[in-house]
């Protein structure tokens, strides 16, 4: 049984759905309700995990095999869990994480075609019984997300340089995950003005708070 005093919230979705935009909004809302929040991200969140992130996103390095990619994701996650997420939850902080293991199901499972059973085994091995209390899945059609991401005018990384079918498969697996875990994963229609997206976020946060 979990001894965590804080709640673990993750944000998920494909390219350019608005995770980075909405993380500070959720943090500010929770803090305004007196809740201490640790904001973090995956891959990354610790010194070593951020170095692994650099390896994973670098498109000018040697090709990574799909096995290397997934093992690096879980290596970074293990470090992040032990050094940041679990200590914060144990102290009563709420942890707000930009992407977590649903991204591995979507990107490595859906995108790369890795076995979902292997991902599940690694999830249990690295996380034990720790799962998010709430996951926001920001959902928009792939082409809209890609065009939003391109408008940011930064160089595309190794994942962002993939083709649209890769992102179609990712979206499908995310939506399947939401069907499997309807109590945990809240699908947000992110193809709306930011204010409407944020109204949906607050509605769900209020349920968790009450
Ligand atoms: N990855 C993986 O493969 N496996 C794993 O297990 C994990 C990750 C954990 C790094 O992720 C990569 O790691 C990721 C998957 C892989 N690669 N990809 N792709 P990341 O989260 O750091 O990077 P990202 O997915 O590329 O995030 P992003 O492109 O920065 O998207 P975002 O944060 O969701 O979007 P945003 O930056 O908030 O918004 C994009 C633009 O849209 C921006 O100009 C906003 O102002 C605008 N925006 C936002 N909301 C709206 C609305 N509602 N209307 C109009 N415009 C909006």
XYZ file of C-alpha atoms and ligand atoms in Angstrom:
267
model
C 0.000 0.000 0.000
C 1.258 3.509 -0.829
C 2.500 5.665 2.054
C 2.616 8.814 -0.092
C 1.175 11.929 1.455
C 1.197 13.963 -1.784
C -0.522 13.382 -5.119
C 1.225 12.544 -8.379
C -0.137 14.318 -11.486
C 1.214 13.790 -14.992
C 0.597 15.607 -18.286
C 0.644 13.684 -21.530
C -0.049 14.093 -25.208
C 1.629 14.186 -28.612
C 3.525 17.023 -30.235
C 2.610 20.602 -29.371
C -0.558 19.762 -27.415
C 0.205 22.416 -24.782
C 1.830 20.535 -21.889
C 4.616 23.055 -21.364
C 2.077 25.889 -21.553
C -0.209 24.355 -18.957
C 2.293 23.055 -16.374
C 2.808 26.533 -14.782
C -0.950 27.142 -14.890
C -1.668 23.931 -12.921
C 1.191 24.639 -10.500
C -0.118 28.166 -9.824
C -3.670 26.918 -9.335
C -2.602 24.256 -6.826
C -0.323 26.671 -4.978
C -3.180 29.177 -4.753
C -5.043 26.443 -2.873
C -2.165 26.081 -0.414
C -0.662 22.934 -1.919
C 3.139 22.623 -2.182
C 4.064 21.524 -5.712
C 7.216 19.997 -7.207
C 7.329 20.529 -10.981
C 9.438 18.179 -13.035
C 9.615 16.454 -16.401
C 10.579 13.271 -18.229
C 12.907 12.256 -19.573
C 14.880 14.324 -17.077
C 14.342 15.866 -13.667
C 17.754 15.043 -12.134
C 21.310 15.797 -13.211
C 21.873 12.290 -14.579
C 18.380 11.959 -16.061
C 18.820 15.299 -17.871
C 22.079 13.964 -19.363
C 20.151 10.904 -20.555
C 17.514 13.255 -22.018
C 20.298 14.929 -24.005
C 21.292 11.559 -25.482
C 17.672 10.699 -26.300
C 16.817 13.977 -28.051
C 20.088 14.485 -29.946
C 19.380 13.827 -33.609
C 22.989 14.490 -34.661
C 24.481 11.610 -32.679
C 24.753 7.920 -33.699
C 21.456 6.087 -34.313
C 19.906 4.691 -31.138
C 18.395 1.220 -31.346
C 14.805 0.939 -30.125
C 16.070 -1.180 -27.208
C 18.645 1.444 -26.236
C 15.963 4.121 -26.401
C 13.509 2.346 -24.114
C 16.187 1.282 -21.630
C 17.477 4.856 -21.441
C 13.906 6.087 -20.799
C 13.533 3.700 -17.877
C 17.089 4.357 -16.608
C 16.271 8.071 -16.450
C 12.901 7.267 -14.828
C 14.487 5.108 -12.136
C 16.872 7.906 -11.197
C 14.065 10.489 -11.277
C 11.745 8.385 -9.115
C 14.303 7.664 -6.417
C 15.878 11.142 -6.290
C 12.917 13.455 -6.883
C 9.424 11.983 -7.207
C 9.276 9.536 -4.297
C 10.969 11.837 -1.747
C 8.663 14.732 -2.713
C 5.510 12.596 -2.441
C 6.655 11.182 0.895
C 7.083 14.742 2.226
C 3.530 15.655 1.187
C 4.423 17.617 -1.939
C 2.234 17.195 -4.989
C 4.367 16.241 -7.982
C 3.465 17.663 -11.389
C 5.388 15.853 -14.107
C 5.494 16.770 -17.818
C 5.261 13.225 -19.299
C 5.744 9.871 -17.577
C 5.253 6.192 -18.421
C 2.131 6.673 -20.565
C 4.561 8.410 -22.954
C 6.621 5.215 -23.101
C 3.538 3.178 -24.046
C 2.670 5.788 -26.674
C 6.105 6.610 -28.163
C 8.098 3.400 -27.720
C 5.033 1.092 -27.865
C 2.893 2.892 -30.457
C 5.549 4.898 -32.277
C 8.421 2.413 -32.376
C 6.338 -0.772 -32.175
C 8.015 -2.136 -29.030
C 6.105 -4.861 -27.176
C 3.601 -3.443 -24.668
C 4.264 -6.495 -22.464
C 7.958 -5.566 -22.283
C 7.012 -1.993 -21.346
C 4.681 -3.313 -18.654
C 7.460 -5.504 -17.265
C 9.877 -2.555 -17.139
C 7.182 -0.364 -15.570
C 6.665 -2.872 -12.740
C 10.418 -3.408 -12.339
C 11.255 0.319 -12.095
C 8.143 1.715 -10.425
C 6.847 -1.098 -8.225
C 3.226 -0.116 -7.574
C 3.733 3.631 -8.043
C 1.362 5.084 -10.649
C 0.097 8.654 -11.137
C -3.033 9.607 -9.196
C -4.212 11.711 -12.136
C -3.061 12.023 -15.742
C -4.196 14.778 -18.088
C -4.103 13.570 -21.673
C -4.170 16.698 -23.839
C -5.557 15.507 -27.146
C -5.546 17.214 -30.539
C -5.368 15.995 -34.140
C -1.755 15.247 -35.071
C -1.473 17.830 -37.845
C -2.604 20.674 -35.535
C -0.105 19.675 -32.846
C 2.707 19.418 -35.388
C 1.967 22.829 -36.818
C 1.840 24.368 -33.314
C 5.188 22.738 -32.467
C 6.784 23.987 -35.714
C 5.648 27.550 -34.976
C 7.900 27.622 -31.919
C 10.853 28.092 -34.290
C 13.346 25.989 -32.323
C 15.247 23.208 -34.064
C 13.273 19.941 -34.120
C 14.704 17.173 -31.893
C 15.083 13.441 -32.669
C 11.421 12.656 -31.867
C 9.936 15.805 -33.396
C 11.670 14.958 -36.687
C 9.553 11.798 -37.107
C 6.806 11.485 -39.769
C 3.076 11.991 -39.175
C 2.222 8.230 -39.139
C 4.542 7.865 -36.149
C 2.472 10.505 -34.330
C -0.826 8.935 -35.473
C 0.216 5.675 -33.773
C 1.209 7.605 -30.652
C -2.170 9.296 -30.436
C -3.961 5.944 -30.867
C -2.030 4.327 -28.000
C -2.593 7.333 -25.745
C -6.342 7.087 -26.377
C -6.232 3.314 -25.740
C -4.463 3.941 -22.433
C -7.245 6.395 -21.529
C -9.852 3.715 -22.278
C -8.007 1.192 -20.096
C -7.597 3.585 -17.168
C -10.636 5.902 -17.245
C -10.442 6.657 -13.514
C -6.853 7.884 -13.776
C -6.577 9.402 -17.263
C -8.683 12.445 -18.036
C -8.809 13.263 -21.751
C -8.818 17.015 -22.386
C -9.871 18.350 -25.767
C -6.870 20.630 -26.364
C -8.054 21.799 -29.802
C -9.733 24.778 -28.179
C -8.708 28.242 -27.009
C -6.355 28.078 -24.030
C -9.012 29.442 -21.636
C -11.360 26.531 -22.459
C -8.541 24.006 -22.029
C -7.729 25.503 -18.644
C -11.390 25.464 -17.535
C -11.374 21.687 -18.158
C -8.136 21.320 -16.173
C -9.575 23.224 -13.186
C -12.788 21.216 -13.216
C -10.801 17.981 -12.868
C -8.366 19.418 -10.313
C -11.286 20.546 -8.161
C -12.601 16.976 -8.112
C -9.200 15.727 -6.955
C -9.045 18.453 -4.303
C -12.492 17.793 -2.889
N 9.455 10.599 -24.745
C 9.385 9.267 -25.107
O 9.576 8.935 -26.271
N 9.119 8.335 -24.158
C 8.938 8.647 -22.855
O 8.717 7.751 -22.025
C 9.004 10.030 -22.488
C 9.257 10.984 -23.469
C 8.814 10.418 -21.058
C 10.557 15.028 -25.028
O 9.323 15.437 -24.599
C 10.435 13.829 -25.930
O 10.595 12.618 -25.195
C 9.077 13.750 -26.527
C 8.608 12.330 -26.337
C 9.778 11.610 -25.767
N 9.258 14.067 -27.884
N 8.407 14.451 -28.630
N 7.801 14.797 -29.465
P 8.904 16.932 -24.308
O 7.630 16.861 -23.563
O 10.011 17.663 -23.686
O 8.749 17.594 -25.727
P 7.530 17.717 -26.624
O 6.514 16.673 -26.624
O 8.190 17.931 -27.898
O 6.701 18.891 -26.048
P 6.317 20.084 -26.882
O 6.428 19.904 -28.336
O 7.119 21.175 -26.257
O 4.798 20.206 -26.726
P 3.954 20.797 -25.581
O 4.785 21.144 -24.399
O 2.853 19.877 -25.393
O 3.369 22.150 -26.240
P 3.616 23.691 -25.839
O 5.056 24.030 -26.065
O 2.981 23.997 -24.551
O 2.729 24.351 -26.967
C 3.130 24.356 -28.341
C 2.695 25.670 -28.993
O 1.275 25.727 -29.025
C 3.138 26.927 -28.229
O 3.479 27.900 -29.125
C 1.899 27.328 -27.431
O 1.851 28.693 -27.184
C 0.788 26.895 -28.362
N -0.456 26.511 -27.664
C -0.577 25.818 -26.518
N -1.886 25.646 -26.206
C -2.595 26.230 -27.188
C -3.995 26.377 -27.438
N -4.937 25.885 -26.626
N -4.373 26.998 -28.544
C -3.438 27.498 -29.414
N -2.095 27.411 -29.232
C -1.687 26.776 -28.135
